[in-house]
Amino acid sequence: MSMRRALASLLGLIGLGAVLAGINMVAEARLADLQIDLTAGHIYTLSPGTRRILAELRQPITLRLFYSRDLGTRAPSYDGYHQRVSEMLDQYARLAHGMLKIERYDPEPFSDAEDKALSFGLQAVPIDQSGAQVFFGLVGTNLLDDERAIPFFQEQRERFLEYDLTRLVYELSNPTRPVVGVMSSLPIDGDPRLMMMAQGRGRAGQPWIAMSLLHQSYEIRSVPLKVWKIAPEIQVLLVAQAQHLPEETQYAIDQFVMRGGRLMLMVDPQSAAQADLPGPGGMPQTDTASDLHRLLDAWGVLYDPNQVVGDLTGAWRVRASPGDRMTVTDYVPWFNIRDGINHDDPATADLSQITVADPGFLTKKPGADITLTPLLTSSPRSGLIPAEKLRIDPDPAAILAGFKPEGGPRVIVARLHGALRSAFSAPPSAGAGEQRPADLPPFKDHTDGAANLVIAADVDILADRFWVRSQDFFGQQDAEPFSDNGPFIANLIGTLAGGDALLGLRARGAGDHPFILVDDMQRRAEAQFRRTQQDLQKHLDETEKKLASLREGAGQQGASQAVLTPEQRAAIDAANQEIVQTRQKLRGVERALREDIDALAETLRFFDIVLVPAILTLIAIGLGLLRHRRRGRARS
């Protein structure tokens, strides 16, 4: 009886195993694309844009994943990251319906796989002193032998994995270089006349370095400032400091957007780069503002060309005016942005610092049915400065003394997303002696879907002086970047060129924030010093005028030598005493500034060296005593 029960149980288990195996085979064949993502943040759920790109593939693409298992052994966190990359690639292959092939390699030392990884330009990372190297990268190729690669999957960029993979596939499926049109009143793409005058010395007349980066990835076409329509092959239009555009050009830009064209619009209340360029008479230019009010207002964006944003946080240290007691000072209209970078956008996620100069700001028009997503913002310690104060020989000390940080932060660069209406009701009339082109496309009064634009209230982001240092290296000009302005522009153009599919991909994480308490304290104290200095200097100037008038009055009495009356002498003595007191007050402010910074530094040093180790020691002692008591109770 027991043997029969045992045999029946065994047969039951075999049957159950067969049923489970059959269910698994059916699920593998029929339900491979069915997923339920229960993770926080839905890290395994692909965006509609990715699904559309994969479904529309028209030529085979091969993706080769190189992963050294030794990397996972040495750093287990990479093992989990590799698993996620591998699973996402499998998901891509399923959605591509046979147009995407995945190959996997373990590039062991001195193997063919390692040689292949190096030939593709993947990054080899040493893991010990023996010279052993590991790989974790991806290479994609198409039928035309075009290559795109991710040299190494950085852990810091894991939250942008879908964006990086989708962009690689998109570029391989669209191998022709996107066409970017450039319209500007500035010589951002080079000036042959200045280049001839420079005769090979320096970078005068050459394309700005930010434009050189764009030339590496895109076909750049110059668009004139007077045009009735934008060429249909232009996918992205960069309008940077295009001044005094005629009505027909504004209409061309408007209709380009209405027809789904991608626009990056850069305006500026005061272009420091343009102010450095010689005007018609050789003097510095004063017409340095740009505004496209008609277009921005119709699209729901407010921008004031008469106000410049200044910021105490990250302000540049510049040489003070001649005769100033302090040799350098903060120039608040020029500042570095660190915390104000949107790290949830793929174009700005990896950037650490952007420098702006005399920027304006953007706000959403009340009632506008658009989304304005900030990419760059000033700090809470920002304020507004009238643009006219910066156009002719600005005084950095006077600007700092009169600066009031209030109303911040302010949006300097933003993405605009939403359905837009045209700024025109019909094509404009042709000027005298002109006529509209016969092939002018029909007028469109609205976008068919949601438009995606980038609007910047600063064009100086493009200028070399605000993000690279040029130095001579054995007769060659070498540019060393200190800010991420160039990659910032290139990344933004890249997301626009990729269309809605790439624009819809966003990060699921947050960036970190540097510690700037000491910097903030120093800038607040210096701003206070500058205000005090300006008030006292004004009082001294008035006193000197009074003394000059007293001496002049004594000289008019006819004496060969001016004889001062007791009252005049008393006034002079009082002024001298006032000068001494003024200098003492200035030294007191400087001393207080230094003492506050030194005190904070000492506090931080004490916290790092003494307090934190002491707290950890006390916690360890407490845990030890608690464990000792528990053991004593267990023994008793």
XYZ file of C-alpha atoms in Angstrom:
636
model
C 0.000 0.000 0.000
C 2.821 2.335 0.892
C 4.601 1.468 -2.392
C 1.490 2.406 -4.368
C 1.228 5.731 -2.529
C 4.887 6.480 -3.179
C 4.538 5.610 -6.876
C 1.388 7.755 -7.170
C 3.157 10.669 -5.502
C 6.127 10.297 -7.846
C 3.878 10.219 -10.912
C 2.017 13.274 -9.578
C 5.253 15.202 -9.205
C 6.362 14.255 -12.708
C 2.994 15.347 -14.092
C 3.142 18.647 -12.188
C 6.642 19.275 -13.549
C 5.442 18.563 -17.078
C 2.518 20.971 -16.666
C 4.797 23.728 -15.317
C 7.274 23.154 -18.139
C 4.463 23.388 -20.674
C 3.161 26.610 -19.117
C 6.679 28.046 -19.195
C 7.122 27.107 -22.883
C 3.763 28.658 -23.826
C 4.567 31.818 -21.829
C 7.983 32.079 -23.474
C 6.443 31.798 -26.921
C 3.252 33.810 -26.444
C 3.826 36.178 -23.521
C 7.451 37.249 -23.994
C 6.469 40.893 -24.507
C 4.131 40.999 -21.499
C 5.633 42.755 -18.478
C 4.484 44.058 -15.135
C 6.860 46.681 -13.734
C 6.387 46.998 -9.969
C 9.637 48.891 -9.320
C 9.563 52.350 -7.783
C 10.151 54.755 -10.670
C 9.250 52.078 -13.295
C 12.851 51.587 -14.321
C 11.940 48.684 -16.646
C 9.117 50.495 -18.468
C 10.195 51.880 -21.842
C 8.843 55.213 -23.028
C 6.478 55.499 -26.021
C 9.251 57.305 -27.939
C 11.611 54.330 -27.590
C 8.901 51.908 -28.654
C 8.134 54.038 -31.730
C 11.789 54.219 -32.802
C 12.207 50.446 -32.457
C 8.967 49.693 -34.288
C 9.955 51.967 -37.209
C 13.410 50.443 -37.830
C 13.826 49.793 -41.564
C 17.366 48.369 -41.655
C 19.092 45.786 -39.457
C 21.225 47.062 -36.602
C 23.725 45.032 -34.601
C 24.514 45.910 -30.989
C 27.627 44.345 -29.428
C 27.786 44.378 -25.641
C 31.248 43.951 -24.126
C 31.321 43.093 -20.419
C 34.266 41.710 -18.444
C 33.058 39.346 -15.741
C 36.125 40.263 -13.690
C 34.574 43.729 -13.302
C 31.527 42.247 -11.591
C 33.781 40.164 -9.344
C 35.783 43.211 -8.247
C 32.794 45.611 -8.118
C 29.492 43.733 -7.530
C 27.439 46.867 -8.200
C 28.478 46.664 -11.861
C 27.150 43.107 -12.023
C 23.652 44.389 -11.272
C 24.083 47.261 -13.709
C 25.183 44.820 -16.429
C 22.117 42.689 -15.805
C 19.865 45.701 -16.247
C 21.636 46.722 -19.471
C 21.385 43.176 -20.810
C 17.692 42.852 -19.969
C 16.917 46.223 -21.550
C 18.746 45.229 -24.734
C 16.694 42.015 -24.896
C 13.572 44.107 -24.535
C 14.751 46.373 -27.365
C 15.339 43.329 -29.587
C 11.828 41.980 -28.953
C 10.229 45.330 -29.793
C 12.314 45.708 -32.979
C 10.760 42.547 -34.500
C 13.972 41.077 -35.882
C 15.625 44.336 -36.965
C 17.899 44.473 -33.904
C 20.546 41.821 -33.203
C 22.315 41.561 -29.842
C 25.796 40.055 -29.494
C 27.571 39.597 -26.160
C 31.311 39.315 -25.521
C 33.475 38.697 -22.466
C 36.777 40.393 -23.438
C 39.235 38.372 -21.386
C 42.894 39.472 -21.440
C 44.730 38.692 -24.710
C 41.553 37.335 -26.337
C 40.034 38.094 -29.732
C 37.121 39.736 -27.926
C 39.539 42.138 -26.203
C 41.145 43.008 -29.542
C 37.706 43.635 -31.015
C 36.700 45.893 -28.093
C 39.865 47.961 -28.509
C 39.365 48.208 -32.276
C 35.902 49.671 -31.669
C 37.411 52.313 -29.372
C 35.827 51.092 -26.141
C 37.370 52.312 -22.904
C 39.652 49.858 -21.109
C 39.752 50.342 -17.334
C 42.676 48.908 -15.304
C 41.583 47.029 -12.184
C 44.935 46.305 -10.527
C 48.658 46.937 -10.830
C 49.232 43.875 -13.004
C 47.919 45.680 -16.074
C 44.687 43.684 -16.344
C 41.902 45.661 -18.005
C 38.120 45.355 -17.984
C 35.446 46.568 -20.400
C 31.793 47.507 -20.090
C 30.684 49.204 -23.278
C 28.422 48.931 -26.295
C 29.012 49.290 -30.039
C 26.285 49.564 -32.655
C 26.632 49.184 -36.428
C 24.274 49.292 -39.397
C 24.436 48.019 -42.988
C 26.395 51.112 -44.051
C 29.119 50.316 -41.490
C 28.279 53.416 -39.483
C 29.348 53.037 -35.873
C 28.057 54.501 -32.626
C 29.475 53.542 -29.250
C 29.059 53.949 -25.523
C 32.736 53.601 -24.477
C 31.926 52.680 -20.866
C 28.663 52.462 -18.925
C 29.261 54.856 -16.028
C 27.283 54.119 -12.886
C 26.589 57.830 -12.444
C 24.663 57.827 -15.725
C 22.586 54.718 -15.064
C 19.383 56.758 -14.765
C 19.869 57.824 -18.412
C 20.374 54.305 -19.716
C 17.236 54.297 -21.867
C 18.091 57.700 -23.359
C 21.646 56.640 -24.244
C 20.563 53.344 -25.814
C 17.659 54.871 -27.723
C 19.777 57.718 -29.052
C 22.416 55.243 -30.268
C 19.769 53.206 -32.118
C 18.139 56.357 -33.495
C 21.413 57.685 -34.912
C 22.168 54.339 -36.562
C 18.701 54.199 -38.100
C 19.130 57.775 -39.384
C 22.762 57.800 -40.559
C 22.600 61.093 -42.507
C 23.792 64.067 -40.500
C 20.968 66.383 -39.388
C 20.928 69.837 -40.981
C 21.122 72.734 -38.521
C 20.417 76.259 -39.766
C 22.155 79.161 -38.007
C 20.852 82.739 -38.033
C 22.820 85.353 -36.087
C 24.043 88.944 -36.105
C 27.266 87.726 -34.477
C 30.195 86.064 -36.306
C 29.672 82.825 -34.365
C 30.540 80.710 -37.422
C 33.648 82.723 -38.268
C 34.521 86.032 -39.913
C 36.906 85.735 -42.905
C 37.840 89.426 -42.687
C 39.021 89.179 -39.084
C 40.811 85.920 -39.909
C 42.815 87.631 -42.654
C 43.687 90.542 -40.358
C 44.872 88.132 -37.638
C 47.235 86.399 -40.114
C 47.218 83.151 -38.166
C 47.724 84.717 -34.727
C 45.188 83.505 -32.153
C 41.586 82.565 -32.948
C 40.402 85.928 -34.293
C 37.859 85.420 -37.069
C 37.625 81.655 -36.609
C 34.322 79.926 -35.713
C 33.512 80.040 -32.042
C 34.483 76.784 -30.350
C 30.869 75.962 -29.483
C 30.069 76.125 -33.209
C 33.077 73.935 -33.981
C 31.515 71.269 -31.739
C 28.292 71.479 -33.735
C 30.198 71.102 -37.011
C 31.482 67.736 -35.774
C 27.995 66.197 -35.615
C 25.766 68.268 -37.897
C 25.645 69.865 -41.298
C 25.634 73.597 -40.530
C 23.931 75.994 -42.963
C 23.927 79.763 -42.632
C 20.480 81.376 -42.841
C 20.334 85.078 -43.835
C 18.709 87.655 -41.558
C 16.232 88.527 -44.297
C 14.338 85.518 -45.613
C 10.727 84.605 -46.375
C 10.967 80.909 -45.548
C 13.284 78.408 -43.878
C 14.561 75.679 -46.207
C 12.560 72.458 -45.660
C 15.701 70.315 -45.230
C 16.672 72.260 -42.094
C 15.652 70.188 -39.084
C 16.849 72.478 -36.306
C 17.101 76.264 -36.501
C 19.475 78.094 -34.152
C 18.577 81.785 -33.891
C 21.263 83.465 -31.779
C 21.252 87.233 -31.208
C 19.473 87.911 -34.491
C 18.847 91.663 -34.183
C 16.220 93.866 -35.833
C 14.744 91.061 -37.915
C 12.330 92.248 -40.615
C 8.719 91.112 -40.492
C 9.174 88.531 -43.236
C 12.017 86.823 -41.339
C 9.960 86.651 -38.148
C 7.163 85.149 -40.235
C 9.580 82.550 -41.647
C 10.669 81.532 -38.136
C 7.057 81.397 -36.953
C 5.947 79.190 -39.845
C 8.993 76.947 -39.409
C 7.771 76.229 -35.873
C 4.123 75.894 -36.953
C 5.202 73.157 -39.402
C 6.984 71.169 -36.713
C 10.514 72.559 -37.059
C 12.794 72.515 -34.016
C 13.943 75.915 -32.803
C 16.613 77.024 -30.359
C 16.095 80.737 -29.810
C 18.742 82.802 -28.008
C 17.980 86.434 -27.103
C 19.955 88.725 -24.822
C 19.336 92.033 -23.018
C 23.050 92.851 -23.180
C 25.517 90.722 -25.112
C 28.964 91.062 -23.574
C 30.448 89.224 -26.562
C 28.927 91.690 -29.009
C 30.093 94.633 -26.885
C 33.679 93.387 -27.375
C 33.364 93.521 -31.172
C 34.335 96.775 -32.930
C 31.512 98.803 -34.424
C 31.482 100.564 -37.816
C 33.757 103.351 -36.541
C 36.060 101.038 -34.621
C 34.431 101.900 -31.291
C 32.757 99.266 -29.057
C 29.189 98.495 -29.990
C 26.354 99.818 -27.839
C 23.460 98.171 -29.732
C 23.877 94.837 -27.960
C 20.312 93.749 -27.121
C 18.010 91.407 -29.015
C 14.320 90.682 -28.691
C 11.676 88.791 -30.640
C 8.738 90.082 -28.625
C 6.089 89.306 -31.238
C 6.974 85.619 -31.419
C 7.602 85.079 -27.694
C 4.409 86.864 -26.681
C 2.313 84.788 -29.103
C 3.905 81.597 -27.803
C 3.235 82.416 -24.141
C 6.688 83.534 -22.964
C 7.543 86.828 -21.257
C 11.025 88.325 -21.635
C 12.203 91.825 -20.661
C 15.100 93.073 -22.845
C 15.772 95.924 -20.413
C 16.648 93.828 -17.346
C 19.779 91.780 -16.670
C 20.017 89.081 -13.991
C 22.868 89.400 -11.497
C 23.817 86.752 -8.958
C 26.037 86.854 -5.876
C 26.366 83.071 -6.003
C 29.074 82.176 -8.486
C 29.804 85.787 -9.482
C 33.040 86.264 -11.400
C 35.944 87.949 -9.653
C 37.143 90.760 -11.913
C 39.674 93.560 -11.704
C 38.275 96.552 -9.856
C 38.271 100.090 -11.235
C 41.534 102.088 -11.087
C 42.023 103.721 -7.697
C 39.754 101.190 -5.980
C 41.077 100.119 -2.593
C 40.361 96.447 -3.386
C 42.128 95.055 -6.455
C 39.366 92.582 -7.396
C 35.638 92.481 -6.813
C 32.535 90.457 -7.659
C 30.964 91.299 -11.007
C 27.460 89.977 -10.402
C 26.169 90.115 -14.039
C 28.713 87.397 -14.940
C 28.292 84.236 -12.905
C 28.740 80.466 -12.921
C 25.649 78.286 -12.482
C 26.077 75.000 -10.617
C 23.021 74.270 -8.458
C 20.741 75.849 -11.069
C 21.405 73.136 -13.677
C 18.475 70.795 -14.337
C 19.968 67.332 -13.781
C 16.713 65.621 -14.777
C 17.153 66.546 -18.444
C 19.430 64.363 -20.620
C 21.075 67.407 -22.199
C 22.202 68.829 -18.859
C 22.418 65.745 -16.638
C 26.207 65.353 -16.778
C 27.103 69.056 -16.753
C 28.597 70.596 -13.623
C 28.960 74.301 -14.459
C 27.569 76.742 -17.029
C 28.777 80.336 -17.257
C 26.409 83.140 -18.281
C 27.106 86.836 -18.856
C 24.568 89.667 -18.606
C 21.651 87.216 -19.005
C 17.960 87.996 -19.088
C 15.177 85.833 -17.682
C 12.060 84.035 -18.898
C 8.633 83.584 -17.358
C 5.442 81.933 -18.497
C 2.755 84.326 -19.677
C -0.345 84.174 -17.424
C -2.956 81.900 -18.953
C -0.613 80.409 -21.544
C -1.282 76.725 -22.225
C 2.378 75.699 -22.378
C 4.940 74.018 -20.146
C 8.135 75.963 -19.468
C 10.730 73.563 -18.036
C 13.792 75.350 -16.592
C 17.209 74.118 -17.735
C 19.303 76.893 -16.182
C 18.223 79.074 -13.266
C 19.938 81.671 -11.131
C 20.281 81.180 -7.379
C 17.916 82.595 -4.712
C 20.507 85.354 -4.228
C 19.951 86.856 -7.649
C 18.465 90.204 -8.556
C 17.839 92.525 -11.502
C 20.072 95.237 -12.958
C 18.970 97.761 -15.608
C 20.676 96.746 -18.859
C 21.601 100.357 -19.656
C 23.994 100.402 -16.676
C 26.106 97.679 -18.302
C 26.415 98.992 -21.844
C 29.047 101.730 -21.464
C 32.105 101.175 -19.246
C 30.312 99.508 -16.271
C 31.875 99.960 -12.803
C 31.947 96.530 -11.065
C 32.219 98.044 -7.562
C 29.334 100.454 -8.107
C 27.165 97.679 -9.560
C 27.887 95.443 -6.548
C 27.197 98.278 -4.112
C 23.781 98.971 -5.632
C 22.851 95.340 -6.190
C 19.844 93.958 -4.303
C 19.436 90.163 -4.353
C 15.678 89.656 -4.353
C 13.042 87.765 -6.285
C 15.281 84.842 -7.249
C 15.718 82.260 -8.614
C 15.031 83.222 -12.233
C 14.827 81.032 -15.345
C 17.560 81.800 -17.891
C 17.207 78.835 -20.281
C 14.097 76.661 -20.617
C 12.359 74.107 -22.780
C 8.963 75.139 -24.119
C 6.459 72.370 -24.769
C 2.881 72.781 -25.910
C 0.518 73.550 -28.761
C 1.298 76.994 -30.187
C -0.629 79.514 -32.249
C 0.995 81.639 -34.914
C 2.075 85.203 -34.184
C 0.596 86.163 -37.582
C -2.893 86.060 -39.045
C -1.607 85.959 -42.620
C 1.673 86.363 -44.504
C 3.004 89.930 -44.191
C 2.944 92.322 -47.114
C 6.044 92.686 -49.236
C 8.059 95.875 -48.974
C 8.306 98.546 -51.630
C 9.824 97.158 -54.795
C 9.634 93.575 -53.454
C 7.208 90.702 -53.809
C 6.539 87.485 -51.984
C 8.202 84.342 -53.306
C 5.952 82.382 -55.630
C 6.690 79.131 -53.788
C 5.802 80.448 -50.313
C 4.129 77.556 -48.397
C 0.494 77.966 -47.317
C -0.037 79.820 -44.042
C -0.518 77.736 -40.873
C -2.115 79.355 -37.848
C -1.200 76.661 -35.281
C 0.998 73.631 -34.695
C -0.499 70.232 -35.417
C 0.825 68.861 -32.135
C 2.929 69.967 -29.196
C 5.908 72.061 -30.244
C 9.296 71.535 -28.572
C 11.571 74.575 -28.412
C 14.528 75.752 -26.355
C 14.634 79.428 -25.402
C 17.693 81.067 -23.847
C 17.866 84.605 -22.459
C 21.642 84.745 -22.940
C 23.720 84.390 -26.106
C 27.092 84.817 -24.369
C 26.926 81.137 -23.431
C 28.306 80.611 -26.938
C 31.265 82.987 -26.536
C 34.699 81.416 -26.074
C 35.826 83.727 -23.246
C 33.057 82.485 -20.973
C 33.926 78.788 -21.061
C 37.432 78.149 -22.474
C 40.938 79.437 -21.833
C 43.107 79.664 -24.931
C 46.826 79.125 -24.551
C 49.732 78.676 -26.918
C 51.023 75.106 -27.062
C 54.176 74.897 -29.206
C 52.798 77.368 -31.718
C 49.249 75.966 -31.671
C 46.287 77.538 -29.890
C 44.968 75.056 -27.328
C 41.544 75.642 -25.744
C 41.048 74.352 -22.213
C 37.402 74.424 -21.016
C 36.567 75.564 -17.486
C 32.779 75.439 -17.969
C 30.417 73.143 -19.887
C 28.915 75.773 -22.210
C 29.963 74.050 -25.441
C 28.604 70.599 -24.514
C 25.482 72.331 -23.187
C 24.715 73.827 -26.619
C 25.674 70.634 -28.472
C 23.498 68.483 -26.204
C 20.491 70.767 -26.609
C 20.803 70.743 -30.405
C 21.178 66.963 -30.216
C 17.927 66.472 -28.302
C 16.106 68.794 -30.704
C 17.528 66.979 -33.750
C 16.336 63.671 -32.315
C 12.709 64.722 -32.432
C 9.930 63.965 -29.957
C 11.099 60.411 -29.329
C 14.309 61.572 -27.631
C 12.785 64.701 -26.099
C 10.329 62.519 -24.220
C 13.059 60.616 -22.388
C 13.899 61.996 -18.962
C 15.958 61.012 -15.955
C 14.528 59.372 -12.873
C 17.090 60.705 -10.383
C 18.458 63.854 -8.851
C 21.835 65.593 -8.897
C 24.031 66.465 -5.977
C 24.685 69.939 -4.583
C 28.108 71.294 -3.661
C 28.838 72.921 -0.311
C 29.152 76.722 -0.781
C 28.560 78.140 2.712
C 31.976 79.795 3.009
C 31.639 81.328 -0.462
C 28.207 82.701 0.382
C 29.447 84.250 3.620
C 32.342 85.930 1.839
C 30.119 87.346 -0.901
C 27.548 88.691 1.562
C 30.248 90.374 3.603
C 31.902 91.861 0.538
C 28.599 93.202 -0.755
C 28.105 94.894 2.634
C 31.648 96.287 2.429
C 30.990 97.676 -1.044
C 27.782 99.434 0.033
C 29.548 100.968 3.021
C 32.485 101.966 0.833
C 30.250 103.696 -1.713
C 28.399 105.681 0.970
C 31.627 106.786 2.628
C 33.271 107.640 -0.684
C 30.328 109.841 -1.590
C 30.663 111.649 1.738
C 34.406 112.137 1.172
C 33.803 113.568 -2.298
C 31.366 116.091 -0.869
C 33.860 117.019 1.854
C 36.634 117.561 -0.696
C 34.393 119.862 -2.722
C 33.610 121.825 0.412
C 37.319 122.183 1.236
C 38.068 123.300 -2.320
C 35.416 125.992 -2.088
C 36.813 127.169 1.280
C 40.326 127.518 -0.152
C 38.982 129.267 -3.213
C 37.131 131.747 -1.008
C 40.294 132.468 0.969
C 42.264 133.083 -2.243
C 39.674 135.552 -3.520
C 40.374 137.808 -0.507
C 43.462 139.128 -2.338
C 46.196 137.762 -0.129
C 49.386 136.509 -1.794
C 48.991 133.304 0.105
C 45.654 131.898 1.214
C 45.228 132.409 4.962
C 42.673 130.092 6.487
C 40.311 131.418 9.135
C 39.830 129.485 12.370
C 36.455 128.318 11.044
C 38.037 127.024 7.820
C 40.824 125.318 9.756
C 38.235 123.676 12.012
C 36.344 122.422 8.922
C 39.564 120.969 7.466
C 40.410 119.284 10.764
C 36.900 117.853 10.935
C 37.235 116.510 7.377
C 40.607 114.924 8.180
C 39.096 113.328 11.253
C 36.222 112.059 9.116
C 38.728 110.506 6.692
C 40.487 108.715 9.538
C 37.185 107.411 10.899
C 36.136 106.310 7.398
C 39.307 104.313 6.954
C 38.830 102.740 10.377
C 35.288 101.712 9.433
C 36.496 100.205 6.166
C 39.205 98.254 7.985
C 36.611 97.143 10.534
C 34.345 95.756 7.815
C 37.275 93.941 6.213
C 38.393 92.591 9.590
C 34.882 91.359 10.407
C 34.713 89.686 6.979
C 37.979 87.829 7.609
C 37.030 86.914 11.184
C 33.666 85.437 10.127
C 35.303 83.294 7.437
C 38.100 82.154 9.762
C 35.618 81.310 12.516
C 33.525 79.206 10.133
C 36.637 77.450 8.850
C 37.718 76.625 12.402
C 34.237 75.313 13.231
C 34.209 73.063 10.167
C 37.731 71.865 10.931
C 36.709 71.009 14.496
C 33.597 69.212 13.265
C 35.542 67.142 10.713
C 38.588 66.328 12.845
C 37.187 66.044 16.371
C 33.414 66.010 16.629
C 32.508 63.406 13.982
C 35.116 60.848 15.154
C 34.038 61.490 18.764
C 30.383 60.809 17.930
C 31.278 57.622 16.068
C 33.456 56.506 18.990
C 30.624 57.082 21.481
C 28.222 55.134 19.273
C 30.700 52.232 19.061
C 31.197 52.238 22.850
C 27.426 52.289 23.389
C 26.899 49.349 21.037
C 29.697 47.447 22.790
C 28.178 48.007 26.227
C 24.748 46.985 24.956
C 26.177 43.755 23.471
C 28.056 43.053 26.731
C 24.863 43.412 28.782
C 22.949 41.087 26.465
C 25.651 38.436 26.792
C 25.590 38.812 30.572
C 21.837 38.303 30.674
C 22.110 35.266 28.408
C 24.715 33.667 30.706
C 22.628 34.317 33.802
